[in-house]
């Protein structure tokens, strides 16, 4: 086995839920942005380059049932992380304008990371669907029809005839009417 493959197999392989993947991406980007602010004086290039592998890891580590959340949570994580490096003047308005400007200026990194997460999630979904189809084929089922591989048994005709005969024997007083509630039989005086 090549050394690259053995090195990749040593990486952790967690399976995060959709919320867990979003939290992972958001917290990681926030911490990386704070480190970028301290070490590289809020370099947008460094932040953008660090965003791409975080996007890929988020899409790789989300569990198969929540693959659709990876391309959704990655842009949110970008916005959370860009806040410390956006700069801006003091006050809510200044911070908001700096955040919106940073998101607009660095939309290329945002689109790139979202594209990476979307492609990885799509490939994983297709592979998961093929593996499931292969598994069902080996089990002798097709997965179509909704019966789960079990054959349906026909309903006995005798039970239907008995139910119909009982309804006819009940008479018109006890049968429900189509336009309203059933009439009660009148007591004789």
mmCIF file with all atom_site columns, C-alpha atoms in Angstrom:
data_model
loop_
_atom_site.group_PDB
_atom_site.id
_atom_site.type_symbol
_atom_site.label_atom_id
_atom_site.label_alt_id
_atom_site.label_comp_id
_atom_site.label_asym_id
_atom_site.label_entity_id
_atom_site.label_seq_id
_atom_site.pdbx_PDB_ins_code
_atom_site.Cartn_x
_atom_site.Cartn_y
_atom_site.Cartn_z
_atom_site.occupancy
_atom_site.B_iso_or_equiv
_atom_site.pdbx_formal_charge
_atom_site.auth_seq_id
_atom_site.auth_comp_id
_atom_site.auth_asym_id
_atom_site.auth_atom_id
_atom_site.pdbx_PDB_model_num
ATOM 1   C CA . UNK A 1 1   ? 0.000   0.000   0.000  1.00 0.00 ? 1   UNK A CA 1
ATOM 2   C CA . UNK A 1 2   ? 1.396   3.439   -0.880 1.00 0.00 ? 2   UNK A CA 1
ATOM 3   C CA . UNK A 1 3   ? 2.595   5.569   2.037  1.00 0.00 ? 3   UNK A CA 1
ATOM 4   C CA . UNK A 1 4   ? 0.114   8.333   1.174  1.00 0.00 ? 4   UNK A CA 1
ATOM 5   C CA . UNK A 1 5   ? -2.825  5.960   1.631  1.00 0.00 ? 5   UNK A CA 1
ATOM 6   C CA . UNK A 1 6   ? -1.515  4.673   4.955  1.00 0.00 ? 6   UNK A CA 1
ATOM 7   C CA . UNK A 1 7   ? -1.002  8.252   6.135  1.00 0.00 ? 7   UNK A CA 1
ATOM 8   C CA . UNK A 1 8   ? -4.559  9.160   5.150  1.00 0.00 ? 8   UNK A CA 1
ATOM 9   C CA . UNK A 1 9   ? -5.936  6.126   6.989  1.00 0.00 ? 9   UNK A CA 1
ATOM 10  C CA . UNK A 1 10  ? -4.383  7.411   10.222 1.00 0.00 ? 10  UNK A CA 1
ATOM 11  C CA . UNK A 1 11  ? -6.557  10.534  10.129 1.00 0.00 ? 11  UNK A CA 1
ATOM 12  C CA . UNK A 1 12  ? -9.585  10.529  12.378 1.00 0.00 ? 12  UNK A CA 1
ATOM 13  C CA . UNK A 1 13  ? -12.838 9.517   10.744 1.00 0.00 ? 13  UNK A CA 1
ATOM 14  C CA . UNK A 1 14  ? -15.578 11.049  12.874 1.00 0.00 ? 14  UNK A CA 1
ATOM 15  C CA . UNK A 1 15  ? -19.192 11.057  11.777 1.00 0.00 ? 15  UNK A CA 1
ATOM 16  C CA . UNK A 1 16  ? -20.731 14.352  12.788 1.00 0.00 ? 16  UNK A CA 1
ATOM 17  C CA . UNK A 1 17  ? -24.409 15.176  12.724 1.00 0.00 ? 17  UNK A CA 1
ATOM 18  C CA . UNK A 1 18  ? -25.556 18.130  10.663 1.00 0.00 ? 18  UNK A CA 1
ATOM 19  C CA . UNK A 1 19  ? -25.520 20.438  13.675 1.00 0.00 ? 19  UNK A CA 1
ATOM 20  C CA . UNK A 1 20  ? -22.189 19.013  14.817 1.00 0.00 ? 20  UNK A CA 1
ATOM 21  C CA . UNK A 1 21  ? -20.628 19.645  11.413 1.00 0.00 ? 21  UNK A CA 1
ATOM 22  C CA . UNK A 1 22  ? -21.914 23.224  11.447 1.00 0.00 ? 22  UNK A CA 1
ATOM 23  C CA . UNK A 1 23  ? -20.545 23.805  14.930 1.00 0.00 ? 23  UNK A CA 1
ATOM 24  C CA . UNK A 1 24  ? -17.221 22.231  13.981 1.00 0.00 ? 24  UNK A CA 1
ATOM 25  C CA . UNK A 1 25  ? -16.871 24.467  10.927 1.00 0.00 ? 25  UNK A CA 1
ATOM 26  C CA . UNK A 1 26  ? -17.998 27.630  12.731 1.00 0.00 ? 26  UNK A CA 1
ATOM 27  C CA . UNK A 1 27  ? -15.774 27.168  15.771 1.00 0.00 ? 27  UNK A CA 1
ATOM 28  C CA . UNK A 1 28  ? -12.789 26.157  13.661 1.00 0.00 ? 28  UNK A CA 1
ATOM 29  C CA . UNK A 1 29  ? -13.146 29.183  11.395 1.00 0.00 ? 29  UNK A CA 1
ATOM 30  C CA . UNK A 1 30  ? -13.572 31.518  14.361 1.00 0.00 ? 30  UNK A CA 1
ATOM 31  C CA . UNK A 1 31  ? -10.425 30.163  16.055 1.00 0.00 ? 31  UNK A CA 1
ATOM 32  C CA . UNK A 1 32  ? -8.479  30.296  12.774 1.00 0.00 ? 32  UNK A CA 1
ATOM 33  C CA . UNK A 1 33  ? -9.623  33.895  12.201 1.00 0.00 ? 33  UNK A CA 1
ATOM 34  C CA . UNK A 1 34  ? -8.486  34.883  15.689 1.00 0.00 ? 34  UNK A CA 1
ATOM 35  C CA . UNK A 1 35  ? -5.102  33.245  15.043 1.00 0.00 ? 35  UNK A CA 1
ATOM 36  C CA . UNK A 1 36  ? -4.952  34.991  11.664 1.00 0.00 ? 36  UNK A CA 1
ATOM 37  C CA . UNK A 1 37  ? -5.594  38.312  13.348 1.00 0.00 ? 37  UNK A CA 1
ATOM 38  C CA . UNK A 1 38  ? -2.840  37.716  15.911 1.00 0.00 ? 38  UNK A CA 1
ATOM 39  C CA . UNK A 1 39  ? -0.196  36.179  13.646 1.00 0.00 ? 39  UNK A CA 1
ATOM 40  C CA . UNK A 1 40  ? -0.809  37.594  10.171 1.00 0.00 ? 40  UNK A CA 1
ATOM 41  C CA . UNK A 1 41  ? -2.500  40.939  10.907 1.00 0.00 ? 41  UNK A CA 1
ATOM 42  C CA . UNK A 1 42  ? -5.949  39.873  9.577  1.00 0.00 ? 42  UNK A CA 1
ATOM 43  C CA . UNK A 1 43  ? -4.749  38.579  6.212  1.00 0.00 ? 43  UNK A CA 1
ATOM 44  C CA . UNK A 1 44  ? -7.735  37.699  4.053  1.00 0.00 ? 44  UNK A CA 1
ATOM 45  C CA . UNK A 1 45  ? -5.583  35.484  1.844  1.00 0.00 ? 45  UNK A CA 1
ATOM 46  C CA . UNK A 1 46  ? -4.551  33.319  4.789  1.00 0.00 ? 46  UNK A CA 1
ATOM 47  C CA . UNK A 1 47  ? -8.144  33.154  6.027  1.00 0.00 ? 47  UNK A CA 1
ATOM 48  C CA . UNK A 1 48  ? -9.414  32.149  2.577  1.00 0.00 ? 48  UNK A CA 1
ATOM 49  C CA . UNK A 1 49  ? -6.740  29.488  2.163  1.00 0.00 ? 49  UNK A CA 1
ATOM 50  C CA . UNK A 1 50  ? -7.572  28.037  5.587  1.00 0.00 ? 50  UNK A CA 1
ATOM 51  C CA . UNK A 1 51  ? -11.287 28.046  4.757  1.00 0.00 ? 51  UNK A CA 1
ATOM 52  C CA . UNK A 1 52  ? -10.879 25.574  1.886  1.00 0.00 ? 52  UNK A CA 1
ATOM 53  C CA . UNK A 1 53  ? -9.567  22.606  3.937  1.00 0.00 ? 53  UNK A CA 1
ATOM 54  C CA . UNK A 1 54  ? -12.117 23.288  6.683  1.00 0.00 ? 54  UNK A CA 1
ATOM 55  C CA . UNK A 1 55  ? -14.842 23.084  4.034  1.00 0.00 ? 55  UNK A CA 1
ATOM 56  C CA . UNK A 1 56  ? -13.459 19.789  2.762  1.00 0.00 ? 56  UNK A CA 1
ATOM 57  C CA . UNK A 1 57  ? -13.169 18.307  6.263  1.00 0.00 ? 57  UNK A CA 1
ATOM 58  C CA . UNK A 1 58  ? -16.696 19.372  7.116  1.00 0.00 ? 58  UNK A CA 1
ATOM 59  C CA . UNK A 1 59  ? -18.041 17.583  4.040  1.00 0.00 ? 59  UNK A CA 1
ATOM 60  C CA . UNK A 1 60  ? -15.893 14.516  4.720  1.00 0.00 ? 60  UNK A CA 1
ATOM 61  C CA . UNK A 1 61  ? -16.769 14.182  8.396  1.00 0.00 ? 61  UNK A CA 1
ATOM 62  C CA . UNK A 1 62  ? -20.534 14.683  8.271  1.00 0.00 ? 62  UNK A CA 1
ATOM 63  C CA . UNK A 1 63  ? -22.490 11.440  8.503  1.00 0.00 ? 63  UNK A CA 1
ATOM 64  C CA . UNK A 1 64  ? -24.220 10.128  5.361  1.00 0.00 ? 64  UNK A CA 1
ATOM 65  C CA . UNK A 1 65  ? -27.728 10.952  6.602  1.00 0.00 ? 65  UNK A CA 1
ATOM 66  C CA . UNK A 1 66  ? -26.791 14.645  6.970  1.00 0.00 ? 66  UNK A CA 1
ATOM 67  C CA . UNK A 1 67  ? -24.758 15.177  3.795  1.00 0.00 ? 67  UNK A CA 1
ATOM 68  C CA . UNK A 1 68  ? -27.059 17.925  2.598  1.00 0.00 ? 68  UNK A CA 1
ATOM 69  C CA . UNK A 1 69  ? -26.084 20.116  5.569  1.00 0.00 ? 69  UNK A CA 1
ATOM 70  C CA . UNK A 1 70  ? -22.394 20.393  4.616  1.00 0.00 ? 70  UNK A CA 1
ATOM 71  C CA . UNK A 1 71  ? -22.804 22.920  1.775  1.00 0.00 ? 71  UNK A CA 1
ATOM 72  C CA . UNK A 1 72  ? -25.259 24.861  3.954  1.00 0.00 ? 72  UNK A CA 1
ATOM 73  C CA . UNK A 1 73  ? -23.160 25.100  7.119  1.00 0.00 ? 73  UNK A CA 1
ATOM 74  C CA . UNK A 1 74  ? -19.902 26.031  5.391  1.00 0.00 ? 74  UNK A CA 1
ATOM 75  C CA . UNK A 1 75  ? -20.976 29.558  4.286  1.00 0.00 ? 75  UNK A CA 1
ATOM 76  C CA . UNK A 1 76  ? -22.363 30.196  7.774  1.00 0.00 ? 76  UNK A CA 1
ATOM 77  C CA . UNK A 1 77  ? -18.987 29.197  9.206  1.00 0.00 ? 77  UNK A CA 1
ATOM 78  C CA . UNK A 1 78  ? -17.258 31.579  6.803  1.00 0.00 ? 78  UNK A CA 1
ATOM 79  C CA . UNK A 1 79  ? -19.429 34.450  8.017  1.00 0.00 ? 79  UNK A CA 1
ATOM 80  C CA . UNK A 1 80  ? -18.816 33.567  11.670 1.00 0.00 ? 80  UNK A CA 1
ATOM 81  C CA . UNK A 1 81  ? -15.079 33.415  11.120 1.00 0.00 ? 81  UNK A CA 1
ATOM 82  C CA . UNK A 1 82  ? -14.752 36.580  9.069  1.00 0.00 ? 82  UNK A CA 1
ATOM 83  C CA . UNK A 1 83  ? -16.088 38.689  11.940 1.00 0.00 ? 83  UNK A CA 1
ATOM 84  C CA . UNK A 1 84  ? -12.762 38.947  13.890 1.00 0.00 ? 84  UNK A CA 1
ATOM 85  C CA . UNK A 1 85  ? -10.735 39.892  10.806 1.00 0.00 ? 85  UNK A CA 1
ATOM 86  C CA . UNK A 1 86  ? -13.254 42.263  9.201  1.00 0.00 ? 86  UNK A CA 1
ATOM 87  C CA . UNK A 1 87  ? -12.021 45.302  11.132 1.00 0.00 ? 87  UNK A CA 1
ATOM 88  C CA . UNK A 1 88  ? -14.425 48.192  11.203 1.00 0.00 ? 88  UNK A CA 1
ATOM 89  C CA . UNK A 1 89  ? -14.914 51.120  13.508 1.00 0.00 ? 89  UNK A CA 1
ATOM 90  C CA . UNK A 1 90  ? -16.437 50.976  16.943 1.00 0.00 ? 90  UNK A CA 1
ATOM 91  C CA . UNK A 1 91  ? -20.171 50.652  17.211 1.00 0.00 ? 91  UNK A CA 1
ATOM 92  C CA . UNK A 1 92  ? -22.712 48.260  15.848 1.00 0.00 ? 92  UNK A CA 1
ATOM 93  C CA . UNK A 1 93  ? -23.131 50.029  12.509 1.00 0.00 ? 93  UNK A CA 1
ATOM 94  C CA . UNK A 1 94  ? -19.407 50.130  11.794 1.00 0.00 ? 94  UNK A CA 1
ATOM 95  C CA . UNK A 1 95  ? -18.937 46.463  12.654 1.00 0.00 ? 95  UNK A CA 1
ATOM 96  C CA . UNK A 1 96  ? -21.914 45.453  10.526 1.00 0.00 ? 96  UNK A CA 1
ATOM 97  C CA . UNK A 1 97  ? -20.696 47.421  7.526  1.00 0.00 ? 97  UNK A CA 1
ATOM 98  C CA . UNK A 1 98  ? -17.206 45.937  7.846  1.00 0.00 ? 98  UNK A CA 1
ATOM 99  C CA . UNK A 1 99  ? -18.682 42.416  8.040  1.00 0.00 ? 99  UNK A CA 1
ATOM 100 C CA . UNK A 1 100 ? -20.879 42.925  4.966  1.00 0.00 ? 100 UNK A CA 1
ATOM 101 C CA . UNK A 1 101 ? -17.986 44.455  3.047  1.00 0.00 ? 101 UNK A CA 1
ATOM 102 C CA . UNK A 1 102 ? -15.663 41.582  3.961  1.00 0.00 ? 102 UNK A CA 1
ATOM 103 C CA . UNK A 1 103 ? -18.270 39.038  2.855  1.00 0.00 ? 103 UNK A CA 1
ATOM 104 C CA . UNK A 1 104 ? -18.739 40.841  -0.461 1.00 0.00 ? 104 UNK A CA 1
ATOM 105 C CA . UNK A 1 105 ? -15.033 41.290  -1.150 1.00 0.00 ? 105 UNK A CA 1
ATOM 106 C CA . UNK A 1 106 ? -14.153 37.689  -0.302 1.00 0.00 ? 106 UNK A CA 1
ATOM 107 C CA . UNK A 1 107 ? -17.087 36.032  -2.038 1.00 0.00 ? 107 UNK A CA 1
ATOM 108 C CA . UNK A 1 108 ? -14.662 34.058  -4.221 1.00 0.00 ? 108 UNK A CA 1
ATOM 109 C CA . UNK A 1 109 ? -13.297 32.180  -1.215 1.00 0.00 ? 109 UNK A CA 1
ATOM 110 C CA . UNK A 1 110 ? -16.833 31.692  0.047  1.00 0.00 ? 110 UNK A CA 1
ATOM 111 C CA . UNK A 1 111 ? -18.021 30.249  -3.272 1.00 0.00 ? 111 UNK A CA 1
ATOM 112 C CA . UNK A 1 112 ? -14.902 28.097  -3.601 1.00 0.00 ? 112 UNK A CA 1
ATOM 113 C CA . UNK A 1 113 ? -15.298 26.507  -0.191 1.00 0.00 ? 113 UNK A CA 1
ATOM 114 C CA . UNK A 1 114 ? -19.007 25.961  -0.724 1.00 0.00 ? 114 UNK A CA 1
ATOM 115 C CA . UNK A 1 115 ? -18.293 24.354  -4.093 1.00 0.00 ? 115 UNK A CA 1
ATOM 116 C CA . UNK A 1 116 ? -15.720 22.030  -2.517 1.00 0.00 ? 116 UNK A CA 1
ATOM 117 C CA . UNK A 1 117 ? -18.160 21.005  0.222  1.00 0.00 ? 117 UNK A CA 1
ATOM 118 C CA . UNK A 1 118 ? -20.959 20.501  -2.307 1.00 0.00 ? 118 UNK A CA 1
ATOM 119 C CA . UNK A 1 119 ? -18.825 18.359  -4.623 1.00 0.00 ? 119 UNK A CA 1
ATOM 120 C CA . UNK A 1 120 ? -17.516 16.177  -1.811 1.00 0.00 ? 120 UNK A CA 1
ATOM 121 C CA . UNK A 1 121 ? -21.016 15.737  -0.358 1.00 0.00 ? 121 UNK A CA 1
ATOM 122 C CA . UNK A 1 122 ? -22.422 14.852  -3.798 1.00 0.00 ? 122 UNK A CA 1
ATOM 123 C CA . UNK A 1 123 ? -19.721 12.274  -4.493 1.00 0.00 ? 123 UNK A CA 1
ATOM 124 C CA . UNK A 1 124 ? -20.200 10.740  -1.052 1.00 0.00 ? 124 UNK A CA 1
ATOM 125 C CA . UNK A 1 125 ? -23.976 10.565  -1.577 1.00 0.00 ? 125 UNK A CA 1
ATOM 126 C CA . UNK A 1 126 ? -23.616 8.834   -4.951 1.00 0.00 ? 126 UNK A CA 1
ATOM 127 C CA . UNK A 1 127 ? -21.140 6.331   -3.487 1.00 0.00 ? 127 UNK A CA 1
ATOM 128 C CA . UNK A 1 128 ? -23.487 5.683   -0.560 1.00 0.00 ? 128 UNK A CA 1
ATOM 129 C CA . UNK A 1 129 ? -26.432 5.076   -2.895 1.00 0.00 ? 129 UNK A CA 1
ATOM 130 C CA . UNK A 1 130 ? -24.382 2.671   -5.056 1.00 0.00 ? 130 UNK A CA 1
ATOM 131 C CA . UNK A 1 131 ? -23.202 0.761   -1.998 1.00 0.00 ? 131 UNK A CA 1
ATOM 132 C CA . UNK A 1 132 ? -26.778 0.459   -0.751 1.00 0.00 ? 132 UNK A CA 1
ATOM 133 C CA . UNK A 1 133 ? -27.995 -0.764  -4.133 1.00 0.00 ? 133 UNK A CA 1
ATOM 134 C CA . UNK A 1 134 ? -25.164 -3.316  -4.224 1.00 0.00 ? 134 UNK A CA 1
ATOM 135 C CA . UNK A 1 135 ? -26.024 -4.487  -0.702 1.00 0.00 ? 135 UNK A CA 1
ATOM 136 C CA . UNK A 1 136 ? -29.700 -4.898  -1.578 1.00 0.00 ? 136 UNK A CA 1
ATOM 137 C CA . UNK A 1 137 ? -28.798 -6.797  -4.745 1.00 0.00 ? 137 UNK A CA 1
ATOM 138 C CA . UNK A 1 138 ? -26.673 -9.193  -2.721 1.00 0.00 ? 138 UNK A CA 1
ATOM 139 C CA . UNK A 1 139 ? -29.579 -9.725  -0.357 1.00 0.00 ? 139 UNK A CA 1
ATOM 140 C CA . UNK A 1 140 ? -31.833 -10.605 -3.279 1.00 0.00 ? 140 UNK A CA 1
ATOM 141 C CA . UNK A 1 141 ? -33.964 -7.488  -2.976 1.00 0.00 ? 141 UNK A CA 1
ATOM 142 C CA . UNK A 1 142 ? -34.324 -4.595  -5.327 1.00 0.00 ? 142 UNK A CA 1
ATOM 143 C CA . UNK A 1 143 ? -35.389 -2.014  -2.758 1.00 0.00 ? 143 UNK A CA 1
ATOM 144 C CA . UNK A 1 144 ? -38.327 -1.041  -4.933 1.00 0.00 ? 144 UNK A CA 1
ATOM 145 C CA . UNK A 1 145 ? -41.977 -1.662  -4.249 1.00 0.00 ? 145 UNK A CA 1
ATOM 146 C CA . UNK A 1 146 ? -41.887 -0.939  -0.535 1.00 0.00 ? 146 UNK A CA 1
ATOM 147 C CA . UNK A 1 147 ? -42.530 -4.522  0.623  1.00 0.00 ? 147 UNK A CA 1
ATOM 148 C CA . UNK A 1 148 ? -39.052 -5.005  2.015  1.00 0.00 ? 148 UNK A CA 1
ATOM 149 C CA . UNK A 1 149 ? -38.557 -8.272  0.148  1.00 0.00 ? 149 UNK A CA 1
ATOM 150 C CA . UNK A 1 150 ? -41.627 -9.934  1.659  1.00 0.00 ? 150 UNK A CA 1
ATOM 151 C CA . UNK A 1 151 ? -44.402 -11.228 -0.519 1.00 0.00 ? 151 UNK A CA 1
ATOM 152 C CA . UNK A 1 152 ? -47.911 -10.120 0.239  1.00 0.00 ? 152 UNK A CA 1
ATOM 153 C CA . UNK A 1 153 ? -50.472 -12.775 1.034  1.00 0.00 ? 153 UNK A CA 1
ATOM 154 C CA . UNK A 1 154 ? -53.911 -12.367 -0.500 1.00 0.00 ? 154 UNK A CA 1
ATOM 155 C CA . UNK A 1 155 ? -56.819 -11.712 1.873  1.00 0.00 ? 155 UNK A CA 1
ATOM 156 C CA . UNK A 1 156 ? -59.086 -14.704 2.319  1.00 0.00 ? 156 UNK A CA 1
ATOM 157 C CA . UNK A 1 157 ? -62.320 -14.328 0.386  1.00 0.00 ? 157 UNK A CA 1
ATOM 158 C CA . UNK A 1 158 ? -64.268 -16.176 3.071  1.00 0.00 ? 158 UNK A CA 1
ATOM 159 C CA . UNK A 1 159 ? -63.664 -13.433 5.646  1.00 0.00 ? 159 UNK A CA 1
ATOM 160 C CA . UNK A 1 160 ? -65.020 -10.799 3.275  1.00 0.00 ? 160 UNK A CA 1
ATOM 161 C CA . UNK A 1 161 ? -68.169 -12.856 2.594  1.00 0.00 ? 161 UNK A CA 1
ATOM 162 C CA . UNK A 1 162 ? -68.839 -13.367 6.296  1.00 0.00 ? 162 UNK A CA 1
ATOM 163 C CA . UNK A 1 163 ? -68.515 -9.635  7.017  1.00 0.00 ? 163 UNK A CA 1
ATOM 164 C CA . UNK A 1 164 ? -70.883 -8.778  4.180  1.00 0.00 ? 164 UNK A CA 1
ATOM 165 C CA . UNK A 1 165 ? -73.459 -11.340 5.328  1.00 0.00 ? 165 UNK A CA 1
ATOM 166 C CA . UNK A 1 166 ? -73.366 -9.975  8.892  1.00 0.00 ? 166 UNK A CA 1
ATOM 167 C CA . UNK A 1 167 ? -73.994 -6.451  7.650  1.00 0.00 ? 167 UNK A CA 1
ATOM 168 C CA . UNK A 1 168 ? -76.976 -7.616  5.565  1.00 0.00 ? 168 UNK A CA 1
ATOM 169 C CA . UNK A 1 169 ? -78.430 -9.563  8.464  1.00 0.00 ? 169 UNK A CA 1
ATOM 170 C CA . UNK A 1 170 ? -78.292 -6.535  10.750 1.00 0.00 ? 170 UNK A CA 1
ATOM 171 C CA . UNK A 1 171 ? -81.169 -4.992  8.859  1.00 0.00 ? 171 UNK A CA 1
ATOM 172 C CA . UNK A 1 172 ? -81.848 -1.435  7.779  1.00 0.00 ? 172 UNK A CA 1
ATOM 173 C CA . UNK A 1 173 ? -82.278 -0.023  11.304 1.00 0.00 ? 173 UNK A CA 1
ATOM 174 C CA . UNK A 1 174 ? -78.688 -0.712  12.381 1.00 0.00 ? 174 UNK A CA 1
ATOM 175 C CA . UNK A 1 175 ? -76.893 0.100   9.167  1.00 0.00 ? 175 UNK A CA 1
ATOM 176 C CA . UNK A 1 176 ? -75.350 3.598   9.057  1.00 0.00 ? 176 UNK A CA 1
ATOM 177 C CA . UNK A 1 177 ? -76.855 5.931   6.513  1.00 0.00 ? 177 UNK A CA 1
ATOM 178 C CA . UNK A 1 178 ? -74.676 7.667   4.010  1.00 0.00 ? 178 UNK A CA 1
ATOM 179 C CA . UNK A 1 179 ? -76.078 11.133  4.753  1.00 0.00 ? 179 UNK A CA 1
ATOM 180 C CA . UNK A 1 180 ? -76.008 11.116  8.544  1.00 0.00 ? 180 UNK A CA 1
ATOM 181 C CA . UNK A 1 181 ? -75.669 9.135   11.750 1.00 0.00 ? 181 UNK A CA 1
ATOM 182 C CA . UNK A 1 182 ? -77.280 5.748   12.182 1.00 0.00 ? 182 UNK A CA 1
ATOM 183 C CA . UNK A 1 183 ? -80.845 5.646   13.481 1.00 0.00 ? 183 UNK A CA 1
ATOM 184 C CA . UNK A 1 184 ? -81.529 3.916   16.736 1.00 0.00 ? 184 UNK A CA 1
ATOM 185 C CA . UNK A 1 185 ? -84.164 1.216   16.766 1.00 0.00 ? 185 UNK A CA 1
ATOM 186 C CA . UNK A 1 186 ? -87.346 2.444   18.384 1.00 0.00 ? 186 UNK A CA 1
ATOM 187 C CA . UNK A 1 187 ? -88.456 0.754   21.531 1.00 0.00 ? 187 UNK A CA 1
ATOM 188 C CA . UNK A 1 188 ? -91.970 -0.632  21.419 1.00 0.00 ? 188 UNK A CA 1
ATOM 189 C CA . UNK A 1 189 ? -94.454 0.725   23.961 1.00 0.00 ? 189 UNK A CA 1
#
